[in-house]
mmCIF file of C-alpha atoms in Angstrom:
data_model
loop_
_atom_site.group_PDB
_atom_site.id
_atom_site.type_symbol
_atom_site.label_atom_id
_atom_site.label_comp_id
_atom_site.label_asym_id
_atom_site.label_seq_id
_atom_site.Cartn_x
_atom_site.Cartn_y
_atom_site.Cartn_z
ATOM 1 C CA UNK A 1 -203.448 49.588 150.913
ATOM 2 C CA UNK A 2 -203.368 50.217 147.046
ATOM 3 C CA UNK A 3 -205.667 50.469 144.464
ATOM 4 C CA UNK A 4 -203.605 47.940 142.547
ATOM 5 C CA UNK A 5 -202.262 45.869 145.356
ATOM 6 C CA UNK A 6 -205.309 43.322 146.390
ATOM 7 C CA UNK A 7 -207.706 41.086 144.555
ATOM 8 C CA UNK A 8 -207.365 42.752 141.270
ATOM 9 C CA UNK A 9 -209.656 40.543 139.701
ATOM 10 C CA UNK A 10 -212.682 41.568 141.881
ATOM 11 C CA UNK A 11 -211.537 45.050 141.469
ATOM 12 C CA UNK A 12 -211.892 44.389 137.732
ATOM 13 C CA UNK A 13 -215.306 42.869 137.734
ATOM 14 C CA UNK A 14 -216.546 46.033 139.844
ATOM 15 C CA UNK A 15 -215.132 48.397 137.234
ATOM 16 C CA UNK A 16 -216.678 46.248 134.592
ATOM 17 C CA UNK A 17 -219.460 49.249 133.478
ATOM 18 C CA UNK A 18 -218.329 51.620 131.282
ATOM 19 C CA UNK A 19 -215.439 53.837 131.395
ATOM 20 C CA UNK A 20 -215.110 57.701 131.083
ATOM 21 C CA UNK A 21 -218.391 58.431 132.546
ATOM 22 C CA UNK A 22 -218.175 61.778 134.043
ATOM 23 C CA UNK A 23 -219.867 63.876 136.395
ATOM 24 C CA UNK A 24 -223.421 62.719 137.490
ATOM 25 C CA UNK A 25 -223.299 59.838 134.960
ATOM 26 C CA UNK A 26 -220.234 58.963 136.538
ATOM 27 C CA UNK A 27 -221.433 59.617 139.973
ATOM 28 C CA UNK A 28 -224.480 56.737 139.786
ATOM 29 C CA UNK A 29 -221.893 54.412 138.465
ATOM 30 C CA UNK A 30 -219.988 54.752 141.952
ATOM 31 C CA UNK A 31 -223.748 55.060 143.632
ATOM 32 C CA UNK A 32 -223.581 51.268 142.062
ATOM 33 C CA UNK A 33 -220.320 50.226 143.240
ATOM 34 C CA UNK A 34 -220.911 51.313 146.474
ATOM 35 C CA UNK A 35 -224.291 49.232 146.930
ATOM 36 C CA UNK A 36 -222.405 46.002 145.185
ATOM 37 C CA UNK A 37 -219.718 46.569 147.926
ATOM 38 C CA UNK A 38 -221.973 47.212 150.867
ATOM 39 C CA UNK A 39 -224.258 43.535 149.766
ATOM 40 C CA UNK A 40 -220.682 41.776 149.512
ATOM 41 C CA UNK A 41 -219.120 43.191 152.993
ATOM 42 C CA UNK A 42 -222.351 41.637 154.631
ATOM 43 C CA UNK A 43 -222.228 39.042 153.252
ATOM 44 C CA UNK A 44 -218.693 38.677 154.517
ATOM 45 C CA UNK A 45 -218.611 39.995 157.496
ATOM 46 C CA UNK A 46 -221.676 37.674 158.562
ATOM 47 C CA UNK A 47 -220.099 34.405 156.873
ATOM 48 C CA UNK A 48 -216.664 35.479 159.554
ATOM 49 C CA UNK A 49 -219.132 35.713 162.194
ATOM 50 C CA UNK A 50 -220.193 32.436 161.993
ATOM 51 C CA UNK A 51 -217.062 30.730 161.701
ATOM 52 C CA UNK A 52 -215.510 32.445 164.921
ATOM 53 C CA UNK A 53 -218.741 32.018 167.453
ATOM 54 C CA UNK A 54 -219.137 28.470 166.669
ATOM 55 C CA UNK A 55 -218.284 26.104 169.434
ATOM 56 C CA UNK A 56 -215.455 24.279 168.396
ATOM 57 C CA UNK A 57 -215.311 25.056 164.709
ATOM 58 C CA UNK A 58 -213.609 22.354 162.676
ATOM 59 C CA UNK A 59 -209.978 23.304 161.187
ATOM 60 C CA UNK A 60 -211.173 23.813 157.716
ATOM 61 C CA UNK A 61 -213.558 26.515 158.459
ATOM 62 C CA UNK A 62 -211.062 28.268 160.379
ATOM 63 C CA UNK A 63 -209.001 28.234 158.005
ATOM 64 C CA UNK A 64 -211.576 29.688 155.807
ATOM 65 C CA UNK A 65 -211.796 32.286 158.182
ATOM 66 C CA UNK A 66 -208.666 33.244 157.501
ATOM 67 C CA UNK A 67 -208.607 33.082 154.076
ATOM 68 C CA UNK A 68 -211.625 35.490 154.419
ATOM 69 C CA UNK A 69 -209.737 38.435 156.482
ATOM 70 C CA UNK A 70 -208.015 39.881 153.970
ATOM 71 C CA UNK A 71 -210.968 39.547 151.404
ATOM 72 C CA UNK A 72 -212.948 41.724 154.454
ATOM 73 C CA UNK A 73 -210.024 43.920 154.996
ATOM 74 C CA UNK A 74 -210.085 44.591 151.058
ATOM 75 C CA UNK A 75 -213.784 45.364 151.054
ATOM 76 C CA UNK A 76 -213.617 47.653 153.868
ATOM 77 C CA UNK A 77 -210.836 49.615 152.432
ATOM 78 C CA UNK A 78 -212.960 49.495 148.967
ATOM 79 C CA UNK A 79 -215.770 50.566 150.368
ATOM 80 C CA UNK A 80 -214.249 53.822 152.331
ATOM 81 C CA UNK A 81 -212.276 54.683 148.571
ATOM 82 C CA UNK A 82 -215.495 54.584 146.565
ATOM 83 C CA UNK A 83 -217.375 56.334 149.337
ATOM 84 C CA UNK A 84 -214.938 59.435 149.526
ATOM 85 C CA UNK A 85 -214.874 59.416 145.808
ATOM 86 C CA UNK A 86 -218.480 59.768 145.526
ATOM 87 C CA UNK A 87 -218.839 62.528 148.446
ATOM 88 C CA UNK A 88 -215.959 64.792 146.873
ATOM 89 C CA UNK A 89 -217.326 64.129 143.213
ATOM 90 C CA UNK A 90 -220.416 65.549 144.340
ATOM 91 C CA UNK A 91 -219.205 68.181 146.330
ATOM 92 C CA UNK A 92 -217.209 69.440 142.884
ATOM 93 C CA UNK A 93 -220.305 69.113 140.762
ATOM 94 C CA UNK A 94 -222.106 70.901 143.564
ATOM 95 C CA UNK A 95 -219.887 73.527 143.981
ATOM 96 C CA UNK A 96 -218.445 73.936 140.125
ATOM 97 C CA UNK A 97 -221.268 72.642 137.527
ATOM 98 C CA UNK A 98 -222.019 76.155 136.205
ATOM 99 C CA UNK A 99 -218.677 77.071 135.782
ATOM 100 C CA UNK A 100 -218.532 73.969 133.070
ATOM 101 C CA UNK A 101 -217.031 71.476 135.026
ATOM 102 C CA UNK A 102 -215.856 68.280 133.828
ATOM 103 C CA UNK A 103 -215.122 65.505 136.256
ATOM 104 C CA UNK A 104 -214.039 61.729 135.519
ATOM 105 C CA UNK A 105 -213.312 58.968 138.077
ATOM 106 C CA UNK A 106 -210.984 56.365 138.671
ATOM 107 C CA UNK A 107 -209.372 56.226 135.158
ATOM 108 C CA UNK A 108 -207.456 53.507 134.644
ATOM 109 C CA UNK A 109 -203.714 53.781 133.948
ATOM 110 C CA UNK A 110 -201.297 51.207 132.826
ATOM 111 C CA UNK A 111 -198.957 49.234 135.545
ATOM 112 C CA UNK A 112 -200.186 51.891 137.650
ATOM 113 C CA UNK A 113 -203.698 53.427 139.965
ATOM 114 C CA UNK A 114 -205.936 55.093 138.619
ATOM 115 C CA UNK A 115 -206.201 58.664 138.524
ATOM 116 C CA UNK A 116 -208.825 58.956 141.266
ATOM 117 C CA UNK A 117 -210.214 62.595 140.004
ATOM 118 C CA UNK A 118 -209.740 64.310 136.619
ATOM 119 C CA UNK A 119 -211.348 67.616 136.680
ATOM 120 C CA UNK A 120 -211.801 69.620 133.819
ATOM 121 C CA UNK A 121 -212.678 73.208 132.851
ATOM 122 C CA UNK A 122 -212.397 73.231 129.074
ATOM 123 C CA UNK A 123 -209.804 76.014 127.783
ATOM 124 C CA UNK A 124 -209.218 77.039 131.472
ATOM 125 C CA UNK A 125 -207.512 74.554 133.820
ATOM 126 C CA UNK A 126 -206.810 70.806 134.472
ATOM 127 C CA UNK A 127 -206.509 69.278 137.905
ATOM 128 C CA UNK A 128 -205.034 65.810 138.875
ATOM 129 C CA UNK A 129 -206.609 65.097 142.663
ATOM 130 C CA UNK A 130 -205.462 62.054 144.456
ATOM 131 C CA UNK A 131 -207.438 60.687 147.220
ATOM 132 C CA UNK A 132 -204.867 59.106 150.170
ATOM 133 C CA UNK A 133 -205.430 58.661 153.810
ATOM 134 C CA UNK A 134 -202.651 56.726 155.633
ATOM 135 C CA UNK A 135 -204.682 55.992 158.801
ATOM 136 C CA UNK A 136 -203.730 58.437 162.282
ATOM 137 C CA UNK A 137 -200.425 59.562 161.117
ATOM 138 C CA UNK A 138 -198.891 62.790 159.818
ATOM 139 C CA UNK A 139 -197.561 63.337 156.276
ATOM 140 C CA UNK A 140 -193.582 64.438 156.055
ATOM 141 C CA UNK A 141 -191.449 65.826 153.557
ATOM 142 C CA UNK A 142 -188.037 64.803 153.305
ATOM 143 C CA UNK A 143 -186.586 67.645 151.196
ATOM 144 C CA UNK A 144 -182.928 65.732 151.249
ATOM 145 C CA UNK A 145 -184.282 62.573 148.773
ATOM 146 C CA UNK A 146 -187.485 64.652 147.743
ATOM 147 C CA UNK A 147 -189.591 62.064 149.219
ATOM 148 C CA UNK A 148 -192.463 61.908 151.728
ATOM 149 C CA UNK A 149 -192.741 59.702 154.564
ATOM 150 C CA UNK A 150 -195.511 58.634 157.116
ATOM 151 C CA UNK A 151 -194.548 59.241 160.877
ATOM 152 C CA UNK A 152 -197.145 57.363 163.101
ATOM 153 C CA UNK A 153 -197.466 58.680 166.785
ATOM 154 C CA UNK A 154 -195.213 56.749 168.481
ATOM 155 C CA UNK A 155 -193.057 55.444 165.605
ATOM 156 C CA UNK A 156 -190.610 56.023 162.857
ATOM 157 C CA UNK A 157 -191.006 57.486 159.798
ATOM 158 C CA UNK A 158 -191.591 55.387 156.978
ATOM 159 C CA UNK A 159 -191.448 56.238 153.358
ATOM 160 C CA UNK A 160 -194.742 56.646 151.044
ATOM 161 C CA UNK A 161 -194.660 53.926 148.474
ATOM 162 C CA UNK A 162 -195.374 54.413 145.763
ATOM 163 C CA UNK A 163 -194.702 57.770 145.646
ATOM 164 C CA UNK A 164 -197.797 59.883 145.267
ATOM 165 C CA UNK A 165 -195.763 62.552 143.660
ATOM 166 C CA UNK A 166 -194.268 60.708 141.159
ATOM 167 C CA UNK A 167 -197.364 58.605 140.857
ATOM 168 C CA UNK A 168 -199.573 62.270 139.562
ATOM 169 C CA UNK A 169 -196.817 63.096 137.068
ATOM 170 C CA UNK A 170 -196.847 59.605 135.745
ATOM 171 C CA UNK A 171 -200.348 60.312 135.300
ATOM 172 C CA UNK A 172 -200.591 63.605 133.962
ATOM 173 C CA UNK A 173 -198.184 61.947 131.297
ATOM 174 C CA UNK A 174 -200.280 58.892 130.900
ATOM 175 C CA UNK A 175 -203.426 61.369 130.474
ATOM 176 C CA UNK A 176 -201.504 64.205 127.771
ATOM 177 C CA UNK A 177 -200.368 60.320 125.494
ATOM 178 C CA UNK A 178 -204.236 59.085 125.814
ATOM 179 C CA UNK A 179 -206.082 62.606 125.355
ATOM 180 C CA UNK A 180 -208.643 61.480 122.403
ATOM 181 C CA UNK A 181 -210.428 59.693 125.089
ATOM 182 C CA UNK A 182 -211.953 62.684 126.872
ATOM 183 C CA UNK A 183 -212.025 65.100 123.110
ATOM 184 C CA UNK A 184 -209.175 67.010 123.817
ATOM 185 C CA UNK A 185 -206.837 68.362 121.222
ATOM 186 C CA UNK A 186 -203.175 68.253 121.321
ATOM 187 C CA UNK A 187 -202.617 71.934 122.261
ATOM 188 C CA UNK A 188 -205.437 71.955 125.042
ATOM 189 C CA UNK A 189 -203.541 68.615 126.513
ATOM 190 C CA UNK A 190 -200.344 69.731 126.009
ATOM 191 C CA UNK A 191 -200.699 73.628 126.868
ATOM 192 C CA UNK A 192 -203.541 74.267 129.475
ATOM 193 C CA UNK A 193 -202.508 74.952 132.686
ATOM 194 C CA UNK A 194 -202.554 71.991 135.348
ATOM 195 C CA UNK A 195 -202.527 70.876 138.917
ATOM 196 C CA UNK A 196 -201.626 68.170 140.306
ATOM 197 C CA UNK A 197 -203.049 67.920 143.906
ATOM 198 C CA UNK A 198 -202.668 64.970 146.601
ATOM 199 C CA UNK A 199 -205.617 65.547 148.793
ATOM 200 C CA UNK A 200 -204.866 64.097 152.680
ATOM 201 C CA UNK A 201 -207.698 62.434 153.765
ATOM 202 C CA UNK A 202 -208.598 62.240 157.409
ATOM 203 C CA UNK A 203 -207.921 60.758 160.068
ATOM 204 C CA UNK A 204 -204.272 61.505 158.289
ATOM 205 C CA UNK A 205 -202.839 65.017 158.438
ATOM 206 C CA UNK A 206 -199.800 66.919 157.410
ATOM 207 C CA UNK A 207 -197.182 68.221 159.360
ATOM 208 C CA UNK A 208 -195.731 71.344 159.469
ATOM 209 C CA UNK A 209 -192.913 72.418 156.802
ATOM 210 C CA UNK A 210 -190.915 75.110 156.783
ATOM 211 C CA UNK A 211 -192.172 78.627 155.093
ATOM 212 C CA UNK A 212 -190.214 78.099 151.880
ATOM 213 C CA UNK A 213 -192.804 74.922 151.127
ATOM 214 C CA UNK A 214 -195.431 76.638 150.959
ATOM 215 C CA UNK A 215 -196.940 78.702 148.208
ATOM 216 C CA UNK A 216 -199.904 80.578 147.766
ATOM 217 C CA UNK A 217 -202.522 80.256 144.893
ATOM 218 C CA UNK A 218 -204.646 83.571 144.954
ATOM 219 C CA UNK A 219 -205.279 83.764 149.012
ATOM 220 C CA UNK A 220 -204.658 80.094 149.594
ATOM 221 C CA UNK A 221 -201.279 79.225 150.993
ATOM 222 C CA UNK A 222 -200.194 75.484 150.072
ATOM 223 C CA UNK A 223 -197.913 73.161 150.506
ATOM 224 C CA UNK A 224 -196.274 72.877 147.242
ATOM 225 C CA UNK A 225 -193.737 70.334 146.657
ATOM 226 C CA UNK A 226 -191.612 69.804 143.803
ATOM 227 C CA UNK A 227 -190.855 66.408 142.464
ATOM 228 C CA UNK A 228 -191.215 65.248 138.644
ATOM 229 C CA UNK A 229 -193.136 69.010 138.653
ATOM 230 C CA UNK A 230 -194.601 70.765 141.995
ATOM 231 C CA UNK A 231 -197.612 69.376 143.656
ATOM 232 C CA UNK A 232 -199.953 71.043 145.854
ATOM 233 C CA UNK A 233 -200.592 69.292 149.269
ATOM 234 C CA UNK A 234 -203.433 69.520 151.059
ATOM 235 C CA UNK A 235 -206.218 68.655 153.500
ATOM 236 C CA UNK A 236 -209.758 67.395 152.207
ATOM 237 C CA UNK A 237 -211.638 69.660 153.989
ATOM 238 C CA UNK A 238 -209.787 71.980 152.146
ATOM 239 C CA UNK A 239 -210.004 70.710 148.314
ATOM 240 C CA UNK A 240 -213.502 73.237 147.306
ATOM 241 C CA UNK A 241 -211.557 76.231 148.403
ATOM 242 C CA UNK A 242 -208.478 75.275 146.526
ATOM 243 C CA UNK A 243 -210.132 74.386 143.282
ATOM 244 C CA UNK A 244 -211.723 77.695 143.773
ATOM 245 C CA UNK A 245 -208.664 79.910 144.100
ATOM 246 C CA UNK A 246 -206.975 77.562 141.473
ATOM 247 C CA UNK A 247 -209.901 77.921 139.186
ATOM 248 C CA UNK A 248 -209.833 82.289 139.363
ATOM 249 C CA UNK A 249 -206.322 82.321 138.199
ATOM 250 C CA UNK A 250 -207.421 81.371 134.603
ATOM 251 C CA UNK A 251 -210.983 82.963 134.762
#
């Protein structure tokens, strides 16, 4: 599931507050979201209940039921976003705050998701982080059509759509057109050195690639694919030290 591909008008009246918050400003808005989320999903969830335990339930309520399914199945997924949003923003601020650290959230972007994490280190570094899990499967690179694909356990391979590769460098573009929103100057948008980074979210993991993917950044070897630019691949429980060893490059 997509940011943009389900009930965009609730999705709009939850990012109704303000935009371009940023780090702990930003973090209680998503404190917020995640309560309004929680109260709806019970609500839900208990409203489902009732309909399916109730001795023969009359056709329009079951059909209600079903109505309501994909409603719950949005929630839930909305829910688990804003919830891994909020622990990795923190664990950035935690981690990065006194090295200047700018972080914004879920910035919207024309015909397109929103850039789940801009981080910022004025006059140092830019980094484009995507948050993706595609439930217990692994994450392959076709290196033939430069595209990745999702292999469940016992299954084919399917290919990612949209294309999270693609999707960052749209971004990054979409961010360098629109850079008076967050102060920046043409030269810092245009000039400081970026990365994009699609963060694999468990229970998904990547596969293995052959030793010419890979790159390392300081002592952290990376998958680094190249599409529309090279993005860095990567597991979440891996995203502190990366930003770490990214970060020391332009110290």
């Amino acid at each position: 599931m997509e940011e943009h591909s389900f009930a965009s008008t609730v999705a709009e009246t939850l990012d109704s507050n303000p935009l371009l918050l940023r780090n702990w400003e930003a973090i209680e808005q998503l404190k917020e979201e995640n309560k309004q989320i929680g109260m709806g999903w019970v609500v839900a969830a208990t409203g489902l209940f009732g309909v399916m335990t109730a001795p023969l339930a009359p056709v329009y309520l079951l059909s209600a039921s079903a109505a309501a399914f994909p409603v719950m199945q949005w929630t839930q997924w909305r829910a688990a976003k804003v919830f891994r949003l909020l622990q990795t923003g923190k664990l950035l601020l935690e981690k990065f705050e006194a090295q200047g650290v700018e972080i914004y959230f879920r910035i919207p972007v024309e015909e397109a998701n929103p850039i789940d994490l801009f981080v910022r280190f004025p006059k140092k570094t830019h980094l484009f982080i995507a948050l993706r899990s595609k439930g217990n499967t692994k994450i392959i690179y076709n290196e033939a059509i430069e595209e990745i694909s999702v292999k469940k356990k016992k299954g084919r391979a399917s290919r990612w759509e949209p294309n999270p590769l693609v999707e960052l460098s749209d971004q990054e573009r979409w961010l360098t057109k629109n850079r008076d929103l967050f102060g920046m100057t043409s030269r810092e948008a245009s000039k400081t050195p970026t990365a994009k980074v699609l963060v694999v979210c468990s229970p998904t993991k990547i596969d293995e690639h052959r030793e010419e993917l890979y790159s390392e950044v300081g002592t952290f070897k990376t998958l680094a694919l190249r599409r529309k630019g090279t993005a860095f691949v990567i597991q979440e429980e891996e995203l502190l030290d990366f930003v770490a060893a990214w970060l020391a490059k332009y110290e």
